[in-house]
C-alpha cells in the first residue's frame, strides 16, 4: 500500500512556529514518526513539504496512483481552490489533517475549501493525527457503506456486512464527546469484526460544538439504534454495542434497552463525577453534568462486559470498574487507554468470544 504525506506552507517551521498551538515537534521529527507508523501499518510512504501552491498541486498529481494521500495544506486549506481541484482530479482518496484544533480558533480556520473533496478531516489531535489518517486509509481496504440515520451531517456510520452475519455490533467511539475525536478511532475494530463473521456499524454522533455533549450525543445514539430495523442485511440479526471511553458511557446508557444482546465497555467512563474531578476529561465531564447527564452509569438490561487497561492514564480503572451491574470485568495488564482500540492486542479475543456467546 502506497501513501503520500503532503505538508503545506509554514509546516517546515514546526518546532519553533507557535509551539503553543502546533507543539514542539519539528518537521523532521514528525516525518520520522510518520515513517515509523507507516512501516508498522505496512505502508510505503512518500514525504513531501512545500511552501508553494503549484508544487503541492504537482505532488498531488504525482500521487494519483497511490492508495491514499494524507495532506495538511496549512493556510491553503482555507483558500486554495487549485489544491481542492487537484484532489478532486485524482483517484487516490485524501484525508485532510490539521495539527491544531481549527474548529476552536479564528472562525476563518473552521472553513476548508477541501470540504467535499477530502474523504475525511482529522484535526486537533496534534501530530498523531497523521497516524490516524494513515490508519483510516488502511481500513478503507475493508469496504463499507456509509448509512445515514438522522438529519444532522454527523448522523452517519459505516456499515460492514459479511456473508450471513451472526450479529451486528454497533461501535461508539470515545474522545470526551469532543469534536476533534471521531469514529475513525474505531475503524480497526470494525475492520476486524467482519473477518470474524460479525457485521459492524461504526457510528458518528454530534459532539461538543456540533449540538452534541448531553443530551445530543445520547439522543443520536438512540436514533442510530432505532434506525437498525431499516437497514437491509442486519435487521433480523441480534445486536451488541461496543463503546470506548466516552462512547462507553453512552453504550452503558443504552444498555437499558431490551433489544441488545450484549454491551461491551472498553475503558468506559461510568462515573462522571470522578471524571469531572480529575484527568484530561475534567472540563467535558463537568459540562455534561451541568447539562443533566447521569452522574453514574448503573447498567441495564443487557449483559455487560467491561474491559480496562491496567495502565490507563486517561480514564483510570477506578472510574469505570465499580459498575455493579457488569456481568464480567477484565483488567488487562500492560495496556493503556488506546491499546483497547487495537484488535491485535490480548483483550480482543475476549471481546470476540463474548460476542459469539451473546449472539448464539
Ligand atoms: C494547520 C491549520 C491552518 O489553519 C494553518 O494555516 C496551518 C496549520 C494545522 O495543522 O493545524 O498552517 O493546517
mmCIF file of C-alpha atoms and ligand atoms in Angstrom:
data_model
loop_
_atom_site.group_PDB
_atom_site.id
_atom_site.type_symbol
_atom_site.label_atom_id
_atom_site.label_comp_id
_atom_site.label_asym_id
_atom_site.label_seq_id
_atom_site.Cartn_x
_atom_site.Cartn_y
_atom_site.Cartn_z
ATOM 1 C CA UNK A 1 0.000 0.000 0.000
ATOM 2 C CA UNK A 2 1.397 3.420 -1.042
ATOM 3 C CA UNK A 3 0.520 6.706 0.672
ATOM 4 C CA UNK A 4 1.808 10.236 0.018
ATOM 5 C CA UNK A 5 2.025 12.548 3.003
ATOM 6 C CA UNK A 6 1.981 16.166 1.827
ATOM 7 C CA UNK A 7 2.586 19.151 4.094
ATOM 8 C CA UNK A 8 1.957 22.716 3.002
ATOM 9 C CA UNK A 9 3.244 26.208 3.800
ATOM 10 C CA UNK A 10 4.947 27.068 7.070
ATOM 11 C CA UNK A 11 4.921 23.479 8.271
ATOM 12 C CA UNK A 12 8.680 23.429 7.608
ATOM 13 C CA UNK A 13 8.844 25.698 10.685
ATOM 14 C CA UNK A 14 7.199 23.181 13.004
ATOM 15 C CA UNK A 15 9.028 23.050 16.305
ATOM 16 C CA UNK A 16 9.601 26.796 16.515
ATOM 17 C CA UNK A 17 6.396 28.049 14.913
ATOM 18 C CA UNK A 18 3.756 28.961 17.532
ATOM 19 C CA UNK A 19 4.616 25.980 19.759
ATOM 20 C CA UNK A 20 1.596 26.619 21.991
ATOM 21 C CA UNK A 21 -0.581 25.855 19.000
ATOM 22 C CA UNK A 22 1.455 23.336 16.998
ATOM 23 C CA UNK A 23 3.672 21.737 19.637
ATOM 24 C CA UNK A 24 7.434 21.379 19.693
ATOM 25 C CA UNK A 25 7.893 18.516 17.220
ATOM 26 C CA UNK A 26 9.958 19.593 14.182
ATOM 27 C CA UNK A 27 9.020 18.635 10.621
ATOM 28 C CA UNK A 28 11.966 16.189 10.574
ATOM 29 C CA UNK A 29 10.725 14.671 13.849
ATOM 30 C CA UNK A 30 7.184 14.469 12.514
ATOM 31 C CA UNK A 31 8.346 12.818 9.292
ATOM 32 C CA UNK A 32 10.403 10.284 11.228
ATOM 33 C CA UNK A 33 7.337 9.372 13.290
ATOM 34 C CA UNK A 34 5.201 9.153 10.147
ATOM 35 C CA UNK A 35 7.788 6.811 8.584
ATOM 36 C CA UNK A 36 7.697 4.533 11.661
ATOM 37 C CA UNK A 37 3.905 4.497 11.831
ATOM 38 C CA UNK A 38 3.752 3.761 8.108
ATOM 39 C CA UNK A 39 6.184 0.874 8.431
ATOM 40 C CA UNK A 40 4.127 -0.630 11.275
ATOM 41 C CA UNK A 41 0.997 -0.411 9.122
ATOM 42 C CA UNK A 42 2.661 -1.936 6.041
ATOM 43 C CA UNK A 43 2.529 1.375 4.175
ATOM 44 C CA UNK A 44 5.184 2.551 1.718
ATOM 45 C CA UNK A 45 5.154 6.262 2.439
ATOM 46 C CA UNK A 46 6.479 9.240 0.496
ATOM 47 C CA UNK A 47 7.020 12.500 2.367
ATOM 48 C CA UNK A 48 6.763 15.968 0.833
ATOM 49 C CA UNK A 49 6.594 19.538 2.124
ATOM 50 C CA UNK A 50 6.406 22.773 0.160
ATOM 51 C CA UNK A 51 5.510 26.385 0.727
ATOM 52 C CA UNK A 52 4.496 26.626 -2.913
ATOM 53 C CA UNK A 53 0.906 26.034 -4.049
ATOM 54 C CA UNK A 54 1.906 24.911 -7.553
ATOM 55 C CA UNK A 55 4.449 22.425 -6.203
ATOM 56 C CA UNK A 56 1.766 20.961 -3.959
ATOM 57 C CA UNK A 57 -0.594 20.614 -6.928
ATOM 58 C CA UNK A 58 2.171 18.788 -8.848
ATOM 59 C CA UNK A 59 2.762 16.470 -5.900
ATOM 60 C CA UNK A 60 -0.945 15.615 -5.683
ATOM 61 C CA UNK A 61 -0.902 14.766 -9.398
ATOM 62 C CA UNK A 62 2.162 12.578 -8.832
ATOM 63 C CA UNK A 63 0.255 10.715 -6.099
ATOM 64 C CA UNK A 64 -2.674 9.921 -8.422
ATOM 65 C CA UNK A 65 -1.941 6.180 -8.450
ATOM 66 C CA UNK A 66 -1.214 5.897 -4.735
ATOM 67 C CA UNK A 67 -3.654 4.178 -2.398
ATOM 68 C CA UNK A 68 -4.122 7.379 -0.482
ATOM 69 C CA UNK A 69 -2.989 10.912 0.266
ATOM 70 C CA UNK A 70 -2.598 12.456 3.705
ATOM 71 C CA UNK A 71 -2.485 16.222 3.297
ATOM 72 C CA UNK A 72 -2.058 19.135 5.657
ATOM 73 C CA UNK A 73 -2.400 22.090 3.273
ATOM 74 C CA UNK A 74 -1.581 24.641 6.012
ATOM 75 C CA UNK A 75 -3.249 28.004 5.294
ATOM 76 C CA UNK A 76 -4.016 26.860 1.698
ATOM 77 C CA UNK A 77 -6.761 24.826 3.408
ATOM 78 C CA UNK A 78 -8.791 27.987 3.658
ATOM 79 C CA UNK A 79 -8.055 29.495 0.239
ATOM 80 C CA UNK A 80 -6.693 27.180 -2.430
ATOM 81 C CA UNK A 81 -9.283 26.071 -4.961
ATOM 82 C CA UNK A 82 -6.343 24.750 -7.013
ATOM 83 C CA UNK A 83 -5.385 22.264 -4.298
ATOM 84 C CA UNK A 84 -9.018 21.246 -3.832
ATOM 85 C CA UNK A 85 -9.372 20.742 -7.601
ATOM 86 C CA UNK A 86 -6.163 18.706 -7.705
ATOM 87 C CA UNK A 87 -7.501 16.364 -5.010
ATOM 88 C CA UNK A 88 -10.801 16.054 -6.856
ATOM 89 C CA UNK A 89 -8.883 15.259 -10.055
ATOM 90 C CA UNK A 90 -7.055 12.186 -8.773
ATOM 91 C CA UNK A 91 -8.435 8.786 -7.800
ATOM 92 C CA UNK A 92 -6.395 8.475 -4.607
ATOM 93 C CA UNK A 93 -8.596 9.156 -1.542
ATOM 94 C CA UNK A 94 -7.301 12.079 0.524
ATOM 95 C CA UNK A 95 -7.511 12.584 4.275
ATOM 96 C CA UNK A 96 -7.054 16.198 5.402
ATOM 97 C CA UNK A 97 -5.068 16.656 8.614
ATOM 98 C CA UNK A 98 -4.614 19.642 10.899
ATOM 99 C CA UNK A 99 -2.374 19.528 13.918
ATOM 100 C CA UNK A 100 -4.301 22.246 15.739
ATOM 101 C CA UNK A 101 -7.987 22.388 16.570
ATOM 102 C CA UNK A 102 -9.040 24.528 13.609
ATOM 103 C CA UNK A 103 -12.640 24.463 14.850
ATOM 104 C CA UNK A 104 -11.716 26.248 18.066
ATOM 105 C CA UNK A 105 -9.506 29.026 16.661
ATOM 106 C CA UNK A 106 -10.278 32.055 14.453
ATOM 107 C CA UNK A 107 -13.591 31.455 12.658
ATOM 108 C CA UNK A 108 -11.969 31.556 9.186
ATOM 109 C CA UNK A 109 -9.903 28.483 10.080
ATOM 110 C CA UNK A 110 -13.060 26.444 10.576
ATOM 111 C CA UNK A 111 -13.802 26.509 6.861
ATOM 112 C CA UNK A 112 -11.883 24.382 4.382
ATOM 113 C CA UNK A 113 -12.060 24.547 0.607
ATOM 114 C CA UNK A 114 -11.293 20.815 0.668
ATOM 115 C CA UNK A 115 -14.728 20.190 2.147
ATOM 116 C CA UNK A 116 -16.440 17.688 -0.089
ATOM 117 C CA UNK A 117 -13.261 16.570 -1.872
ATOM 118 C CA UNK A 118 -11.277 15.209 1.067
ATOM 119 C CA UNK A 119 -12.677 11.926 2.300
ATOM 120 C CA UNK A 120 -12.379 12.878 5.971
ATOM 121 C CA UNK A 121 -10.715 15.569 8.101
ATOM 122 C CA UNK A 122 -8.730 14.850 11.245
ATOM 123 C CA UNK A 123 -7.886 17.889 13.362
ATOM 124 C CA UNK A 124 -6.860 18.933 16.836
ATOM 125 C CA UNK A 125 -5.115 15.702 17.782
ATOM 126 C CA UNK A 126 -1.571 17.031 17.412
ATOM 127 C CA UNK A 127 0.856 15.135 15.209
ATOM 128 C CA UNK A 128 -0.792 11.757 15.910
ATOM 129 C CA UNK A 129 -3.481 12.971 13.512
ATOM 130 C CA UNK A 130 -1.125 11.865 10.696
ATOM 131 C CA UNK A 131 -1.020 8.348 12.170
ATOM 132 C CA UNK A 132 -4.805 8.279 12.472
ATOM 133 C CA UNK A 133 -5.178 9.462 8.858
ATOM 134 C CA UNK A 134 -2.946 6.634 7.605
ATOM 135 C CA UNK A 135 -4.838 4.108 9.711
ATOM 136 C CA UNK A 136 -8.083 5.390 8.202
ATOM 137 C CA UNK A 137 -6.669 4.777 4.712
ATOM 138 C CA UNK A 138 -5.575 1.246 5.692
ATOM 139 C CA UNK A 139 -9.056 0.418 6.972
ATOM 140 C CA UNK A 140 -10.654 1.680 3.756
ATOM 141 C CA UNK A 141 -9.449 -1.566 2.243
ATOM 142 C CA UNK A 142 -12.242 -3.342 4.113
ATOM 143 C CA UNK A 143 -15.176 -1.920 2.131
ATOM 144 C CA UNK A 144 -18.060 -0.216 3.882
ATOM 145 C CA UNK A 145 -21.244 1.631 3.075
ATOM 146 C CA UNK A 146 -21.994 4.900 4.814
ATOM 147 C CA UNK A 147 -25.519 4.832 6.216
ATOM 148 C CA UNK A 148 -27.277 7.993 7.375
ATOM 149 C CA UNK A 149 -29.554 7.540 10.391
ATOM 150 C CA UNK A 150 -30.667 11.113 11.096
ATOM 151 C CA UNK A 151 -30.856 14.656 9.743
ATOM 152 C CA UNK A 152 -27.579 16.081 11.079
ATOM 153 C CA UNK A 153 -24.466 15.689 8.855
ATOM 154 C CA UNK A 154 -22.834 13.739 11.693
ATOM 155 C CA UNK A 155 -25.706 11.240 11.902
ATOM 156 C CA UNK A 156 -23.844 8.679 9.788
ATOM 157 C CA UNK A 157 -21.951 5.452 10.247
ATOM 158 C CA UNK A 158 -20.028 2.909 8.167
ATOM 159 C CA UNK A 159 -21.714 -0.433 7.792
ATOM 160 C CA UNK A 160 -19.733 -3.570 7.033
ATOM 161 C CA UNK A 161 -21.622 -6.822 6.492
ATOM 162 C CA UNK A 162 -20.054 -10.257 5.923
ATOM 163 C CA UNK A 163 -21.995 -13.136 4.332
ATOM 164 C CA UNK A 164 -24.506 -14.499 6.862
ATOM 165 C CA UNK A 165 -23.574 -12.225 9.788
ATOM 166 C CA UNK A 166 -24.050 -13.798 13.220
ATOM 167 C CA UNK A 167 -24.886 -10.414 14.683
ATOM 168 C CA UNK A 168 -24.481 -6.674 14.337
ATOM 169 C CA UNK A 169 -22.002 -4.772 16.502
ATOM 170 C CA UNK A 170 -22.629 -1.037 16.864
ATOM 171 C CA UNK A 171 -19.402 0.813 17.637
ATOM 172 C CA UNK A 172 -19.377 4.047 19.662
ATOM 173 C CA UNK A 173 -16.108 5.932 19.684
ATOM 174 C CA UNK A 174 -14.705 7.922 22.598
ATOM 175 C CA UNK A 175 -12.915 11.262 22.954
ATOM 176 C CA UNK A 176 -14.722 13.022 25.823
ATOM 177 C CA UNK A 177 -17.610 13.985 23.493
ATOM 178 C CA UNK A 178 -15.270 16.473 21.776
ATOM 179 C CA UNK A 179 -15.457 17.287 18.104
ATOM 180 C CA UNK A 180 -11.804 16.502 17.372
ATOM 181 C CA UNK A 181 -12.306 12.793 18.098
ATOM 182 C CA UNK A 182 -14.345 10.848 15.618
ATOM 183 C CA UNK A 183 -15.297 7.376 14.501
ATOM 184 C CA UNK A 184 -12.072 6.672 12.617
ATOM 185 C CA UNK A 185 -10.644 5.616 16.003
ATOM 186 C CA UNK A 186 -12.931 2.522 15.971
ATOM 187 C CA UNK A 187 -12.221 1.570 12.339
ATOM 188 C CA UNK A 188 -9.601 -1.085 13.088
ATOM 189 C CA UNK A 189 -12.048 -2.929 15.348
ATOM 190 C CA UNK A 190 -14.769 -2.574 12.697
ATOM 191 C CA UNK A 191 -12.489 -3.974 10.014
ATOM 192 C CA UNK A 192 -11.555 -6.945 12.213
ATOM 193 C CA UNK A 193 -15.142 -7.786 13.208
ATOM 194 C CA UNK A 194 -16.109 -8.613 9.633
ATOM 195 C CA UNK A 195 -13.228 -11.126 9.427
ATOM 196 C CA UNK A 196 -14.907 -12.948 12.343
ATOM 197 C CA UNK A 197 -18.367 -13.035 10.791
ATOM 198 C CA UNK A 198 -19.855 -10.034 12.602
ATOM 199 C CA UNK A 199 -21.476 -7.089 10.878
ATOM 200 C CA UNK A 200 -20.432 -3.721 12.283
ATOM 201 C CA UNK A 201 -21.824 -0.223 12.187
ATOM 202 C CA UNK A 202 -19.307 2.402 13.238
ATOM 203 C CA UNK A 203 -21.365 5.391 14.263
ATOM 204 C CA UNK A 204 -20.662 9.116 14.279
ATOM 205 C CA UNK A 205 -22.677 11.311 16.581
ATOM 206 C CA UNK A 206 -22.900 15.000 17.449
ATOM 207 C CA UNK A 207 -20.278 16.105 19.910
ATOM 208 C CA UNK A 208 -19.460 19.355 21.733
ATOM 209 C CA UNK A 209 -19.607 22.180 19.207
ATOM 210 C CA UNK A 210 -21.922 20.352 16.811
ATOM 211 C CA UNK A 211 -25.012 20.102 19.033
ATOM 212 C CA UNK A 212 -23.752 17.114 20.974
ATOM 213 C CA UNK A 213 -22.495 16.639 24.523
ATOM 214 C CA UNK A 214 -25.612 15.994 26.599
ATOM 215 C CA UNK A 215 -28.306 15.184 25.636
ATOM 216 C CA UNK A 216 -27.366 15.492 21.936
ATOM 217 C CA UNK A 217 -24.799 12.682 21.834
ATOM 218 C CA UNK A 218 -27.104 10.288 23.698
ATOM 219 C CA UNK A 219 -30.039 11.275 21.518
ATOM 220 C CA UNK A 220 -28.067 10.439 18.371
ATOM 221 C CA UNK A 221 -27.024 7.042 19.713
ATOM 222 C CA UNK A 222 -30.607 6.187 20.471
ATOM 223 C CA UNK A 223 -31.674 7.322 16.974
ATOM 224 C CA UNK A 224 -28.964 5.128 15.442
ATOM 225 C CA UNK A 225 -30.191 2.031 17.281
ATOM 226 C CA UNK A 226 -33.804 2.841 16.427
ATOM 227 C CA UNK A 227 -32.760 3.042 12.760
ATOM 228 C CA UNK A 228 -31.347 -0.508 12.556
ATOM 229 C CA UNK A 229 -34.661 -2.152 11.507
ATOM 230 C CA UNK A 230 -34.432 -0.053 8.328
ATOM 231 C CA UNK A 231 -31.015 -1.433 7.313
ATOM 232 C CA UNK A 232 -31.047 -4.299 4.822
ATOM 233 C CA UNK A 233 -28.979 -7.319 5.773
ATOM 234 C CA UNK A 234 -28.914 -6.762 9.540
ATOM 235 C CA UNK A 235 -32.487 -6.013 10.554
ATOM 236 C CA UNK A 236 -33.066 -9.566 11.842
ATOM 237 C CA UNK A 237 -29.695 -10.162 13.486
ATOM 238 C CA UNK A 238 -29.013 -9.785 17.227
ATOM 239 C CA UNK A 239 -27.325 -6.529 18.248
ATOM 240 C CA UNK A 240 -24.429 -5.712 20.566
ATOM 241 C CA UNK A 241 -22.892 -2.328 21.371
ATOM 242 C CA UNK A 242 -19.191 -1.706 21.968
ATOM 243 C CA UNK A 243 -18.278 1.714 23.341
ATOM 244 C CA UNK A 244 -14.831 3.082 24.100
ATOM 245 C CA UNK A 245 -14.227 5.644 26.833
ATOM 246 C CA UNK A 246 -16.860 8.413 26.485
ATOM 247 C CA UNK A 247 -18.544 6.125 23.931
ATOM 248 C CA UNK A 248 -18.567 3.501 26.693
ATOM 249 C CA UNK A 249 -20.570 5.903 28.858
ATOM 250 C CA UNK A 250 -23.114 6.183 26.027
ATOM 251 C CA UNK A 251 -23.075 2.396 25.499
ATOM 252 C CA UNK A 252 -23.908 1.805 29.159
ATOM 253 C CA UNK A 253 -26.697 4.356 28.974
ATOM 254 C CA UNK A 254 -28.100 2.390 26.027
ATOM 255 C CA UNK A 255 -27.767 -0.923 27.877
ATOM 256 C CA UNK A 256 -31.195 -0.347 29.410
ATOM 257 C CA UNK A 257 -32.710 -1.172 26.018
ATOM 258 C CA UNK A 258 -34.430 -4.502 25.543
ATOM 259 C CA UNK A 259 -33.050 -5.078 22.048
ATOM 260 C CA UNK A 260 -29.347 -5.526 22.949
ATOM 261 C CA UNK A 261 -27.750 -8.943 23.408
ATOM 262 C CA UNK A 262 -24.566 -7.502 24.944
ATOM 263 C CA UNK A 263 -22.940 -4.195 25.895
ATOM 264 C CA UNK A 264 -19.139 -4.060 25.913
ATOM 265 C CA UNK A 265 -17.412 -1.141 27.607
ATOM 266 C CA UNK A 266 -13.784 -0.589 26.610
ATOM 267 C CA UNK A 267 -12.392 1.657 29.364
ATOM 268 C CA UNK A 268 -15.823 3.259 29.674
ATOM 269 C CA UNK A 269 -16.427 6.298 31.825
ATOM 270 C CA UNK A 270 -19.062 5.099 34.248
ATOM 271 C CA UNK A 271 -18.515 7.645 36.990
ATOM 272 C CA UNK A 272 -18.937 11.102 35.521
ATOM 273 C CA UNK A 273 -18.405 12.816 38.917
ATOM 274 C CA UNK A 274 -14.996 11.127 39.188
ATOM 275 C CA UNK A 275 -14.113 12.106 35.596
ATOM 276 C CA UNK A 276 -15.102 15.714 36.405
ATOM 277 C CA UNK A 277 -12.809 15.770 39.426
ATOM 278 C CA UNK A 278 -9.550 14.684 37.760
ATOM 279 C CA UNK A 279 -7.918 13.821 34.457
ATOM 280 C CA UNK A 280 -8.000 15.148 30.886
ATOM 281 C CA UNK A 281 -11.787 14.826 30.603
ATOM 282 C CA UNK A 282 -12.487 17.100 33.562
ATOM 283 C CA UNK A 283 -13.895 20.001 31.575
ATOM 284 C CA UNK A 284 -16.008 17.835 29.297
ATOM 285 C CA UNK A 285 -17.384 15.737 32.159
ATOM 286 C CA UNK A 286 -18.240 18.891 34.129
ATOM 287 C CA UNK A 287 -20.074 20.211 31.075
ATOM 288 C CA UNK A 288 -22.113 17.017 30.740
ATOM 289 C CA UNK A 289 -23.024 17.053 34.430
ATOM 290 C CA UNK A 290 -24.175 20.676 34.177
ATOM 291 C CA UNK A 291 -26.492 19.607 31.358
ATOM 292 C CA UNK A 292 -28.081 16.882 33.440
ATOM 293 C CA UNK A 293 -26.241 13.820 32.192
ATOM 294 C CA UNK A 294 -26.449 10.834 34.564
ATOM 295 C CA UNK A 295 -23.583 11.039 37.072
ATOM 296 C CA UNK A 296 -23.153 7.295 37.437
ATOM 297 C CA UNK A 297 -23.977 4.655 34.863
ATOM 298 C CA UNK A 298 -25.588 1.782 36.680
ATOM 299 C CA UNK A 299 -26.076 -0.513 33.722
ATOM 300 C CA UNK A 300 -29.257 -2.026 32.458
ATOM 301 C CA UNK A 301 -30.995 -4.957 30.915
ATOM 302 C CA UNK A 302 -28.366 -6.248 28.528
ATOM 303 C CA UNK A 303 -25.389 -8.288 29.750
ATOM 304 C CA UNK A 304 -22.394 -6.031 30.340
ATOM 305 C CA UNK A 305 -18.721 -6.849 29.826
ATOM 306 C CA UNK A 306 -16.146 -4.252 30.900
ATOM 307 C CA UNK A 307 -12.503 -4.299 29.855
ATOM 308 C CA UNK A 308 -9.962 -1.807 31.080
ATOM 309 C CA UNK A 309 -6.216 -1.324 30.602
ATOM 310 C CA UNK A 310 -4.455 -1.585 33.967
ATOM 311 C CA UNK A 311 -2.120 1.284 32.955
ATOM 312 C CA UNK A 312 -4.855 3.615 31.673
ATOM 313 C CA UNK A 313 -3.937 7.239 32.499
ATOM 314 C CA UNK A 314 -6.826 8.815 30.591
ATOM 315 C CA UNK A 315 -9.749 7.045 32.260
ATOM 316 C CA UNK A 316 -8.323 5.423 35.397
ATOM 317 C CA UNK A 317 -9.634 1.958 36.230
ATOM 318 C CA UNK A 318 -11.403 3.319 39.327
ATOM 319 C CA UNK A 319 -13.576 5.493 37.088
ATOM 320 C CA UNK A 320 -15.169 2.508 35.496
ATOM 321 C CA UNK A 321 -14.949 -0.795 37.287
ATOM 322 C CA UNK A 322 -17.229 -0.097 40.209
ATOM 323 C CA UNK A 323 -20.153 -0.885 37.970
ATOM 324 C CA UNK A 324 -22.149 -3.421 39.901
ATOM 325 C CA UNK A 325 -24.325 -4.377 37.002
ATOM 326 C CA UNK A 326 -21.339 -5.651 34.999
ATOM 327 C CA UNK A 327 -21.543 -9.367 34.472
ATOM 328 C CA UNK A 328 -17.821 -9.540 33.845
ATOM 329 C CA UNK A 329 -14.855 -7.210 34.342
ATOM 330 C CA UNK A 330 -11.355 -7.796 32.928
ATOM 331 C CA UNK A 331 -8.370 -5.614 33.803
ATOM 332 C CA UNK A 332 -5.730 -6.042 31.116
ATOM 333 C CA UNK A 333 -2.101 -5.938 32.245
ATOM 334 C CA UNK A 334 0.341 -3.649 30.414
ATOM 335 C CA UNK A 335 -2.381 -1.875 28.486
ATOM 336 C CA UNK A 336 -3.330 1.782 28.452
ATOM 337 C CA UNK A 337 -6.362 3.608 27.111
ATOM 338 C CA UNK A 338 -5.840 3.409 23.367
ATOM 339 C CA UNK A 339 -4.489 -0.135 23.103
ATOM 340 C CA UNK A 340 -8.105 -1.258 23.543
ATOM 341 C CA UNK A 341 -8.724 0.044 20.000
ATOM 342 C CA UNK A 342 -6.133 -2.316 18.538
ATOM 343 C CA UNK A 343 -7.507 -5.733 17.544
ATOM 344 C CA UNK A 344 -4.039 -7.278 17.688
ATOM 345 C CA UNK A 345 -3.944 -6.844 21.493
ATOM 346 C CA UNK A 346 -4.738 -9.505 24.099
ATOM 347 C CA UNK A 347 -8.173 -8.194 25.108
ATOM 348 C CA UNK A 348 -9.748 -8.510 21.670
ATOM 349 C CA UNK A 349 -10.165 -12.306 21.541
ATOM 350 C CA UNK A 350 -12.079 -11.984 24.841
ATOM 351 C CA UNK A 351 -14.425 -9.478 23.208
ATOM 352 C CA UNK A 352 -14.901 -11.704 20.145
ATOM 353 C CA UNK A 353 -15.707 -14.701 22.366
ATOM 354 C CA UNK A 354 -18.228 -12.682 24.373
ATOM 355 C CA UNK A 355 -19.931 -11.590 21.136
ATOM 356 C CA UNK A 356 -20.081 -15.182 19.876
ATOM 357 C CA UNK A 357 -21.717 -16.415 23.051
ATOM 358 C CA UNK A 358 -24.094 -13.434 23.262
ATOM 359 C CA UNK A 359 -25.260 -13.988 19.686
ATOM 360 C CA UNK A 360 -25.692 -17.778 19.953
HETATM 361 C C1 LIG B 1 -2.900 23.937 10.183
HETATM 362 C C2 LIG B 1 -4.039 24.892 10.496
HETATM 363 C C3 LIG B 1 -4.112 26.008 9.474
HETATM 364 O O1 LIG B 1 -5.176 26.886 9.768
HETATM 365 C C4 LIG B 1 -2.819 26.808 9.495
HETATM 366 O O2 LIG B 1 -2.846 27.807 8.497
HETATM 367 C C5 LIG B 1 -1.615 25.939 9.344
HETATM 368 C C6 LIG B 1 -1.568 24.667 10.060
HETATM 369 C C7 LIG B 1 -2.738 22.849 11.284
HETATM 370 O O3 LIG B 1 -2.019 21.894 11.036
HETATM 371 O O4 LIG B 1 -3.301 22.978 12.368
HETATM 372 O O5 LIG B 1 -0.625 26.318 8.733
HETATM 373 O O6 LIG B 1 -3.192 23.260 8.994
#
